[in-house]
Amino acid sequence: MTDLAARLAAVIDPARIRTDADSLQQYGRDWTRYYAPAASAVVFPRSLGEVQALVQLARAERLALVPSGGRTGLSGGACAVAGEVVVSFEQMREISDFDPVAATVRCQAGVVTESLQQYALAQGLYFPVDFASRGSSCIGGNIATNAGGIKVVRYGMFRDWVAGLTVVTGAGDVLRLNQGLVKNNSGYDLRHLFVGSEGTLGLIVDATLRLARAPAPARVMVCAAPALEHILLVFHAFRARLTLNAFEFFSEAAQQAVLARGHVRRAVDTVTPYYALLEFDAEHEPAALAAFEACVDAGWLADGVISQSDTQAAALWRLREDISESITPRTPYKNDVSVVISRAPAFIAELDALLAREYPNFDVVWFGHIGDGNLHINVLRPLDMDIDTFRGHCERVNSLVFDVLARYQGSMSAEHGVGLLKRDYLPVTRSAEEIHYLRGIRQVFDPDGILNPGKLLPAAESA
Amino acid sequence: MTDLAARLAAVIDPARIRTDADSLQQYGRDWTRYYAPAASAVVFPRSLGEVQALVQLARAERLALVPSGGRTGLSGGACAVAGEVVVSFEQMREISDFDPVAATVRCQAGVVTESLQQYALAQGLYFPVDFASRGSSCIGGNIATNAGGIKVVRYGMFRDWVAGLTVVTGAGDVLRLNQGLVKNNSGYDLRHLFVGSEGTLGLIVDATLRLARAPAPARVMVCAAPALEHILLVFHAFRARLTLNAFEFFSEAAQQAVLARGHVRRAVDTVTPYYALLEFDAEHEPAALAAFEACVDAGWLADGVISQSDTQAAALWRLREDISESITPRTPYKNDVSVVISRAPAFIAELDALLAREYPNFDVVWFGHIGDGNLHINVLRPLDMDIDTFRGHCERVNSLVFDVLARYQGSMSAEHGVGLLKRDYLPVTRSAEEIHYLRGIRQVFDPDGILNPGKLLPAAESA
């Protein structure tokens, strides 16, 4: 037993402390692959009391803690890179306190997103926040990063479904925030402060989440678009006629990456540089077909297909959802930016020209939740280029991209969060004054800077 | 010119500084009538720069500032009771930057709620947060108190419509928060911290607000309920069959107060102790009638009426919306509490028994947004009792009410905010640890405690 493990054993069963090399490697990293994992231990608490004791121990002994769920993050927020103790919530997966009248349920931080979705369906209800990592990502991480995903255009962000939170602050206090109330104007809403705080204010132990009514049967459409600038016109044409559950887009290069794995087939025979994927309630099918015809007449769409069964709908979704996994071997450099949607056409045109000029030899894969103004721009690493060289290229271009983004008053992290990867770009979106207040808040909740140090706030931080 | 006015004149045109007795009286109070106004000056800034200069002056000279909009608050949050300078936003009423694609608009803090609602309708859109004080309340105050009102059950609280905020913090910094983005996970969302902060963190100067699609034609129903415990059963019976825009209730005593003014007539001939008022889209009328029949069959409703015209719908709404104004001469002691809706039946039964026991000689008027678990319980002052004696009675009973509320984990202020009136009851809903963090946050944003001192946080505050 290492010295550290012995100290941790004061507050947690030694059987739930790991220091073997495999565990340190596995729990020290997330879906980014830029950072060499360097955790010093991994602990698996099972109760609120154990989490609180861990934080109090960490505070007394100045240990840094990294909260850990499914480690599907894309900004390095759950990476342990400097000898931190990883606090994994994977042994806290209880779903309880279902309230059919209020339509809420309590989830421990380690509950997997898909488990909650299935639980809701079994009650005749629906948990609407959804994204490709649903099978691994956990509720605690979803809240800490205010996860978005593919249904935001209809159902909002994860924040909108959090009715209550139990957290342990960096000072070791347990806070029970909001406790499921719909209306509660009793001072600053700390719940909203914790949503998106990326583990830097406190550890999320459990959450009371709202559930939606069961959705109506849905249809999925994939449409072929000859040009990127038409995608937003297509969005507006549909949105004017019907309520959309989702409106995604992806480039032919993205589709190629998915098709290359052989799991799904091309959806529309007409090959165009871009595609839109739409989902809507089945009752809106006539309106959707009318919108499609109007877009074809306008020259914005060249072809399209609509799902005839749930199986086909699922296959169409895979064309969009499998993109991230398909390009993982190319260690893509991910941009996850957003602008106000009325500024998106000009922003996209400027960005497209910039990337074509600056990355003439790299594959650039575009996709994203364009109905929310959110674009994922992935630059793929040439297979013969090492990661550091590639990252150097990308960071140089990144500063050009962010110059454009700042002019459009956009967000340098629409949904992935800041973590380690985007930390030094925070000033693109947040002013120096704002960052000063972010630091001040962190100091209030985590006075010794023991929680996820180095994440979210730029390096000038003294903690 | 007073000495204070001369100092203020360094940053604001003397024509927009008032120190006359009438102005100090008028701008020193809100719709509560418990506090003797004692402002020392009223200023009327016209720009962000002037607001910032005022705060910087106040900080340098340790002047206390009270932000002021329509002063329709019910918790004393906008009262000046200790020589503060009132900062009125009534000369900042600009509506600008309408974005039809993003469906957002920018409002200065002094824009009246109803002006925004009418502006939205003129664009073919809708601003859905609505309440009886719409003709006087201002956007800045709505945000500072996270206003709720009569459409929360469908459209949520004011918080849900704020896409961006410009504020001047107590330290004198200008922050431009979120700037209209739908997705922006770039660190703690300070926008949500300012919503509901009651002027204690910064002054809200303008806001970018989302607009909803124009609503469908609506119907209003008023139903007579023989017993309070049936009201929630009625709510569930309707909600299971249709989407409700609003679900309100009021007691016969409340209706009597409205009828006594002679502006509207009794809606349903059958007199029952309680009434429910429902609004829904016209397309749901068949479903609503079916729900009504089921409730009559179950014995939960005795009678009902449905609007046949918009004029009749407006008249029905007045039965609910005129309650507050009708009882104002009785200086009602207002409770504005909420519980999770599944706990509401037991809570209401316990509260009803408590009030009948403790207030046998006082008129108690019940109404509220019961679909959100939010009850307004108004105890009316006997006309021959002075305010201080009455308030003493009410505060004694209040502590009994709040004991019950705490057991049900409810909120001591569902939508009115804390202000002065509920400040000392904050611990009913927020733990000592939470209050410690609220103080810490206040200290970060308003280090000298110049903004709305004495509001929201219990008296132990040192600032």
Short mmCIF file of N, CA and C in Angstrom, two decimals, chain A residues 253-374:
data_model
loop_
_atom_site.label_atom_id
_atom_site.label_comp_id
_atom_site.label_asym_id
_atom_site.label_seq_id
_atom_site.Cartn_x
_atom_site.Cartn_y
_atom_site.Cartn_z
N ALA A 253 -17.32 14.50 -45.81
CA ALA A 253 -16.12 13.92 -45.20
C ALA A 253 -16.48 13.20 -43.90
N ALA A 254 -17.39 13.77 -43.13
CA ALA A 254 -17.84 13.12 -41.90
C ALA A 254 -18.56 11.81 -42.24
N GLN A 255 -19.43 11.87 -43.25
CA GLN A 255 -20.16 10.66 -43.63
C GLN A 255 -19.20 9.57 -44.11
N GLN A 256 -18.19 9.98 -44.88
CA GLN A 256 -17.19 9.02 -45.37
C GLN A 256 -16.54 8.27 -44.20
N ALA A 257 -16.23 9.01 -43.14
CA ALA A 257 -15.59 8.37 -41.98
C ALA A 257 -16.50 7.32 -41.37
N VAL A 258 -17.79 7.63 -41.30
CA VAL A 258 -18.74 6.68 -40.72
C VAL A 258 -18.91 5.48 -41.65
N LEU A 259 -19.09 5.74 -42.96
CA LEU A 259 -19.32 4.66 -43.92
C LEU A 259 -18.13 3.70 -43.97
N ALA A 260 -16.94 4.24 -43.77
CA ALA A 260 -15.72 3.42 -43.87
C ALA A 260 -15.72 2.29 -42.85
N ARG A 261 -16.47 2.48 -41.75
CA ARG A 261 -16.49 1.42 -40.73
C ARG A 261 -17.43 0.29 -41.09
N GLY A 262 -18.28 0.50 -42.10
CA GLY A 262 -19.10 -0.59 -42.62
C GLY A 262 -20.33 -0.95 -41.83
N HIS A 263 -20.67 -0.16 -40.81
CA HIS A 263 -21.85 -0.52 -40.01
C HIS A 263 -23.15 -0.03 -40.63
N VAL A 264 -23.10 1.07 -41.34
CA VAL A 264 -24.32 1.64 -41.93
C VAL A 264 -24.06 2.00 -43.39
N ARG A 265 -25.16 2.16 -44.13
CA ARG A 265 -25.05 2.48 -45.54
C ARG A 265 -25.38 3.94 -45.79
N ARG A 266 -24.90 4.45 -46.91
CA ARG A 266 -25.23 5.81 -47.34
C ARG A 266 -26.76 5.98 -47.35
N ALA A 267 -27.22 7.11 -46.86
CA ALA A 267 -28.67 7.30 -46.73
C ALA A 267 -29.30 7.78 -48.02
N VAL A 268 -28.69 8.77 -48.64
CA VAL A 268 -29.24 9.30 -49.90
C VAL A 268 -28.21 9.08 -50.99
N ASP A 269 -28.71 8.69 -52.17
CA ASP A 269 -27.80 8.34 -53.25
C ASP A 269 -27.04 9.55 -53.78
N THR A 270 -27.69 10.70 -53.75
CA THR A 270 -27.05 11.90 -54.28
C THR A 270 -25.94 12.35 -53.33
N VAL A 271 -24.74 12.45 -53.87
CA VAL A 271 -23.61 12.88 -53.05
C VAL A 271 -23.49 14.40 -53.11
N THR A 272 -23.56 15.02 -51.96
CA THR A 272 -23.41 16.48 -51.88
C THR A 272 -22.38 16.77 -50.79
N PRO A 273 -21.86 17.97 -50.74
CA PRO A 273 -20.84 18.25 -49.71
C PRO A 273 -21.39 18.23 -48.29
N TYR A 274 -22.70 18.48 -48.13
CA TYR A 274 -23.28 18.56 -46.78
C TYR A 274 -24.63 17.86 -46.73
N TYR A 275 -25.01 17.48 -45.50
CA TYR A 275 -26.28 16.81 -45.27
C TYR A 275 -26.93 17.40 -44.01
N ALA A 276 -28.23 17.42 -44.01
CA ALA A 276 -28.97 17.79 -42.80
C ALA A 276 -29.72 16.57 -42.31
N LEU A 277 -29.75 16.38 -41.00
CA LEU A 277 -30.56 15.32 -40.39
C LEU A 277 -31.59 15.99 -39.49
N LEU A 278 -32.86 15.66 -39.70
CA LEU A 278 -33.94 16.26 -38.93
C LEU A 278 -34.75 15.16 -38.25
N GLU A 279 -35.24 15.47 -37.05
CA GLU A 279 -36.20 14.58 -36.41
C GLU A 279 -37.40 15.41 -35.99
N PHE A 280 -38.59 14.82 -36.13
CA PHE A 280 -39.83 15.53 -35.77
C PHE A 280 -40.89 14.49 -35.44
N ASP A 281 -41.93 14.91 -34.74
CA ASP A 281 -43.04 14.00 -34.42
C ASP A 281 -43.73 13.57 -35.72
N ALA A 282 -44.16 12.33 -35.75
CA ALA A 282 -44.73 11.76 -36.97
C ALA A 282 -45.91 12.58 -37.50
N GLU A 283 -46.67 13.19 -36.59
CA GLU A 283 -47.84 13.97 -37.02
C GLU A 283 -47.43 15.14 -37.94
N HIS A 284 -46.15 15.55 -37.86
CA HIS A 284 -45.69 16.67 -38.67
C HIS A 284 -45.17 16.24 -40.04
N GLU A 285 -45.31 14.97 -40.38
CA GLU A 285 -44.72 14.48 -41.64
C GLU A 285 -45.23 15.27 -42.85
N PRO A 286 -46.53 15.54 -42.96
CA PRO A 286 -46.97 16.32 -44.13
C PRO A 286 -46.31 17.70 -44.19
N ALA A 287 -46.21 18.36 -43.05
CA ALA A 287 -45.57 19.68 -43.03
C ALA A 287 -44.09 19.57 -43.41
N ALA A 288 -43.46 18.50 -42.95
CA ALA A 288 -42.04 18.31 -43.26
C ALA A 288 -41.85 18.07 -44.76
N LEU A 289 -42.75 17.29 -45.34
CA LEU A 289 -42.63 17.02 -46.78
C LEU A 289 -42.83 18.30 -47.58
N ALA A 290 -43.76 19.15 -47.10
CA ALA A 290 -43.97 20.43 -47.78
C ALA A 290 -42.72 21.31 -47.67
N ALA A 291 -42.12 21.31 -46.50
CA ALA A 291 -40.89 22.10 -46.31
C ALA A 291 -39.78 21.56 -47.21
N PHE A 292 -39.69 20.24 -47.29
CA PHE A 292 -38.67 19.62 -48.14
C PHE A 292 -38.85 20.06 -49.60
N GLU A 293 -40.10 19.99 -50.08
CA GLU A 293 -40.38 20.39 -51.47
C GLU A 293 -39.97 21.85 -51.70
N ALA A 294 -40.30 22.69 -50.74
CA ALA A 294 -39.96 24.11 -50.89
C ALA A 294 -38.44 24.30 -50.97
N CYS A 295 -37.72 23.52 -50.18
CA CYS A 295 -36.25 23.63 -50.18
C CYS A 295 -35.66 23.10 -51.49
N VAL A 296 -36.25 22.04 -52.03
CA VAL A 296 -35.79 21.52 -53.32
C VAL A 296 -36.04 22.56 -54.41
N ASP A 297 -37.25 23.13 -54.38
CA ASP A 297 -37.59 24.16 -55.38
C ASP A 297 -36.63 25.34 -55.31
N ALA A 298 -36.19 25.67 -54.10
CA ALA A 298 -35.29 26.82 -53.93
C ALA A 298 -33.84 26.47 -54.27
N GLY A 299 -33.59 25.18 -54.52
CA GLY A 299 -32.22 24.76 -54.84
C GLY A 299 -31.35 24.53 -53.62
N TRP A 300 -31.97 24.49 -52.42
CA TRP A 300 -31.18 24.32 -51.20
C TRP A 300 -30.95 22.85 -50.87
N LEU A 301 -31.83 21.98 -51.39
CA LEU A 301 -31.68 20.55 -51.16
C LEU A 301 -31.74 19.83 -52.50
N ALA A 302 -30.96 18.74 -52.60
CA ALA A 302 -30.90 18.00 -53.85
C ALA A 302 -31.59 16.65 -53.77
N ASP A 303 -31.78 16.15 -52.57
CA ASP A 303 -32.31 14.79 -52.41
C ASP A 303 -32.66 14.62 -50.93
N GLY A 304 -33.37 13.54 -50.64
CA GLY A 304 -33.70 13.31 -49.24
C GLY A 304 -34.35 11.96 -49.03
N VAL A 305 -34.36 11.53 -47.77
CA VAL A 305 -34.99 10.27 -47.42
C VAL A 305 -35.66 10.45 -46.06
N ILE A 306 -36.80 9.77 -45.88
CA ILE A 306 -37.50 9.85 -44.60
C ILE A 306 -37.69 8.45 -44.05
N SER A 307 -37.52 8.30 -42.76
CA SER A 307 -37.55 6.95 -42.17
C SER A 307 -38.94 6.35 -42.29
N GLN A 308 -38.97 5.04 -42.62
CA GLN A 308 -40.23 4.30 -42.74
C GLN A 308 -40.44 3.40 -41.54
N SER A 309 -39.47 3.33 -40.67
CA SER A 309 -39.56 2.45 -39.49
C SER A 309 -38.60 2.98 -38.44
N ASP A 310 -38.78 2.51 -37.20
CA ASP A 310 -37.86 2.91 -36.15
C ASP A 310 -36.45 2.39 -36.43
N THR A 311 -36.37 1.21 -37.04
CA THR A 311 -35.06 0.66 -37.38
C THR A 311 -34.33 1.57 -38.36
N GLN A 312 -35.08 2.03 -39.38
CA GLN A 312 -34.44 2.91 -40.35
C GLN A 312 -34.08 4.24 -39.71
N ALA A 313 -34.95 4.73 -38.83
CA ALA A 313 -34.65 5.99 -38.13
C ALA A 313 -33.34 5.85 -37.35
N ALA A 314 -33.18 4.72 -36.67
CA ALA A 314 -31.96 4.50 -35.89
C ALA A 314 -30.73 4.46 -36.81
N ALA A 315 -30.89 3.83 -37.98
CA ALA A 315 -29.76 3.75 -38.92
C ALA A 315 -29.39 5.14 -39.43
N LEU A 316 -30.39 5.95 -39.70
CA LEU A 316 -30.10 7.31 -40.16
C LEU A 316 -29.38 8.10 -39.07
N TRP A 317 -29.84 7.96 -37.84
CA TRP A 317 -29.17 8.67 -36.73
C TRP A 317 -27.70 8.28 -36.64
N ARG A 318 -27.38 7.00 -36.94
CA ARG A 318 -25.98 6.57 -36.80
C ARG A 318 -25.06 7.34 -37.73
N LEU A 319 -25.58 7.77 -38.87
CA LEU A 319 -24.75 8.57 -39.78
C LEU A 319 -24.23 9.82 -39.08
N ARG A 320 -25.00 10.36 -38.18
CA ARG A 320 -24.57 11.54 -37.44
C ARG A 320 -23.86 11.16 -36.15
N GLU A 321 -24.42 10.20 -35.44
CA GLU A 321 -23.92 9.92 -34.10
C GLU A 321 -22.60 9.16 -34.08
N ASP A 322 -22.30 8.42 -35.15
CA ASP A 322 -21.06 7.65 -35.16
C ASP A 322 -19.86 8.48 -35.61
N ILE A 323 -20.09 9.75 -35.93
CA ILE A 323 -18.98 10.54 -36.48
C ILE A 323 -17.82 10.63 -35.50
N SER A 324 -18.13 11.03 -34.27
CA SER A 324 -17.03 11.26 -33.31
C SER A 324 -16.19 10.00 -33.13
N GLU A 325 -16.86 8.87 -32.95
CA GLU A 325 -16.12 7.64 -32.73
C GLU A 325 -15.32 7.25 -33.99
N SER A 326 -15.92 7.50 -35.16
CA SER A 326 -15.26 7.10 -36.41
C SER A 326 -13.96 7.86 -36.64
N ILE A 327 -13.90 9.08 -36.17
CA ILE A 327 -12.70 9.88 -36.44
C ILE A 327 -11.71 9.84 -35.28
N THR A 328 -12.06 9.14 -34.19
CA THR A 328 -11.17 9.09 -33.03
C THR A 328 -9.75 8.64 -33.36
N PRO A 329 -9.57 7.63 -34.23
CA PRO A 329 -8.19 7.22 -34.54
C PRO A 329 -7.34 8.35 -35.14
N ARG A 330 -7.99 9.36 -35.66
CA ARG A 330 -7.24 10.48 -36.25
C ARG A 330 -7.00 11.59 -35.22
N THR A 331 -7.19 11.26 -33.90
CA THR A 331 -7.06 12.26 -32.82
C THR A 331 -7.44 13.66 -33.28
N PRO A 332 -8.70 13.84 -33.62
CA PRO A 332 -9.12 15.12 -34.17
C PRO A 332 -8.92 16.26 -33.18
N TYR A 333 -8.55 17.41 -33.72
CA TYR A 333 -8.55 18.62 -32.91
C TYR A 333 -9.94 19.22 -33.03
N LYS A 334 -10.62 19.29 -31.89
CA LYS A 334 -12.04 19.62 -31.90
C LYS A 334 -12.28 21.08 -31.57
N ASN A 335 -12.99 21.74 -32.43
CA ASN A 335 -13.56 23.03 -32.06
C ASN A 335 -15.05 22.83 -31.83
N ASP A 336 -15.52 23.44 -30.79
CA ASP A 336 -16.93 23.31 -30.39
C ASP A 336 -17.40 24.73 -30.10
N VAL A 337 -17.80 25.41 -31.15
CA VAL A 337 -18.09 26.84 -31.01
C VAL A 337 -19.57 27.11 -31.28
N SER A 338 -20.05 28.24 -30.81
CA SER A 338 -21.42 28.63 -31.14
C SER A 338 -21.48 30.14 -31.33
N VAL A 339 -22.44 30.54 -32.13
CA VAL A 339 -22.76 31.96 -32.30
C VAL A 339 -24.28 32.08 -32.28
N VAL A 340 -24.76 33.28 -32.09
CA VAL A 340 -26.19 33.53 -32.23
C VAL A 340 -26.59 33.16 -33.66
N ILE A 341 -27.71 32.47 -33.82
CA ILE A 341 -27.99 31.80 -35.09
C ILE A 341 -28.14 32.79 -36.25
N SER A 342 -28.57 34.00 -35.97
CA SER A 342 -28.68 34.97 -37.06
C SER A 342 -27.31 35.37 -37.60
N ARG A 343 -26.27 35.18 -36.80
CA ARG A 343 -24.91 35.50 -37.27
C ARG A 343 -24.22 34.28 -37.89
N ALA A 344 -24.87 33.13 -37.82
CA ALA A 344 -24.20 31.90 -38.24
C ALA A 344 -23.81 31.89 -39.72
N PRO A 345 -24.66 32.35 -40.66
CA PRO A 345 -24.27 32.26 -42.06
C PRO A 345 -22.97 33.02 -42.36
N ALA A 346 -22.86 34.24 -41.89
CA ALA A 346 -21.65 35.02 -42.15
C ALA A 346 -20.45 34.40 -41.43
N PHE A 347 -20.68 33.93 -40.21
CA PHE A 347 -19.59 33.32 -39.46
C PHE A 347 -19.07 32.06 -40.16
N ILE A 348 -20.01 31.23 -40.60
CA ILE A 348 -19.62 29.98 -41.26
C ILE A 348 -18.85 30.27 -42.54
N ALA A 349 -19.30 31.26 -43.31
CA ALA A 349 -18.62 31.57 -44.56
C ALA A 349 -17.18 32.03 -44.29
N GLU A 350 -17.03 32.85 -43.27
CA GLU A 350 -15.69 33.35 -42.95
C GLU A 350 -14.80 32.22 -42.43
N LEU A 351 -15.39 31.36 -41.62
CA LEU A 351 -14.63 30.25 -41.05
C LEU A 351 -14.22 29.25 -42.13
N ASP A 352 -15.15 28.98 -43.03
CA ASP A 352 -14.89 28.04 -44.12
C ASP A 352 -13.70 28.51 -44.95
N ALA A 353 -13.68 29.80 -45.26
CA ALA A 353 -12.58 30.35 -46.05
C ALA A 353 -11.27 30.28 -45.27
N LEU A 354 -11.34 30.59 -43.99
CA LEU A 354 -10.14 30.56 -43.14
C LEU A 354 -9.55 29.15 -43.08
N LEU A 355 -10.41 28.16 -42.85
CA LEU A 355 -9.91 26.79 -42.70
C LEU A 355 -9.35 26.27 -44.02
N ALA A 356 -10.00 26.62 -45.13
CA ALA A 356 -9.49 26.18 -46.44
C ALA A 356 -8.11 26.78 -46.70
N ARG A 357 -7.92 27.99 -46.23
CA ARG A 357 -6.63 28.67 -46.45
C ARG A 357 -5.56 28.11 -45.51
N GLU A 358 -5.94 27.88 -44.26
CA GLU A 358 -4.94 27.52 -43.25
C GLU A 358 -4.68 26.03 -43.13
N TYR A 359 -5.65 25.23 -43.50
CA TYR A 359 -5.48 23.77 -43.41
C TYR A 359 -5.57 23.13 -44.78
N PRO A 360 -4.83 23.62 -45.79
CA PRO A 360 -5.04 23.09 -47.13
C PRO A 360 -4.74 21.59 -47.22
N ASN A 361 -3.91 21.08 -46.35
CA ASN A 361 -3.50 19.68 -46.46
C ASN A 361 -4.14 18.78 -45.41
N PHE A 362 -4.95 19.35 -44.54
CA PHE A 362 -5.58 18.54 -43.50
C PHE A 362 -7.03 18.28 -43.87
N ASP A 363 -7.54 17.15 -43.43
CA ASP A 363 -8.97 16.89 -43.56
C ASP A 363 -9.71 17.62 -42.45
N VAL A 364 -10.69 18.39 -42.82
CA VAL A 364 -11.51 19.10 -41.84
C VAL A 364 -12.93 18.55 -41.93
N VAL A 365 -13.45 18.08 -40.83
CA VAL A 365 -14.77 17.45 -40.78
C VAL A 365 -15.72 18.38 -40.03
N TRP A 366 -16.80 18.76 -40.69
CA TRP A 366 -17.78 19.66 -40.07
C TRP A 366 -19.02 18.85 -39.68
N PHE A 367 -19.50 19.11 -38.49
CA PHE A 367 -20.84 18.63 -38.14
C PHE A 367 -21.32 19.44 -36.95
N GLY A 368 -22.53 19.16 -36.53
CA GLY A 368 -22.97 19.89 -35.35
C GLY A 368 -24.46 20.13 -35.28
N HIS A 369 -24.80 20.82 -34.21
CA HIS A 369 -26.19 21.10 -33.85
C HIS A 369 -26.51 22.49 -34.36
N ILE A 370 -26.64 22.62 -35.65
CA ILE A 370 -26.62 23.95 -36.22
C ILE A 370 -27.89 24.74 -35.87
N GLY A 371 -28.96 24.04 -35.50
CA GLY A 371 -30.16 24.74 -35.05
C GLY A 371 -29.94 25.56 -33.79
N ASP A 372 -28.91 25.22 -33.02
CA ASP A 372 -28.55 25.98 -31.82
C ASP A 372 -27.39 26.94 -32.08
N GLY A 373 -26.96 27.04 -33.34
CA GLY A 373 -25.78 27.86 -33.64
C GLY A 373 -24.47 27.20 -33.25
N ASN A 374 -24.50 25.88 -33.03
CA ASN A 374 -23.35 25.15 -32.50
C ASN A 374 -22.68 24.29 -33.58
#
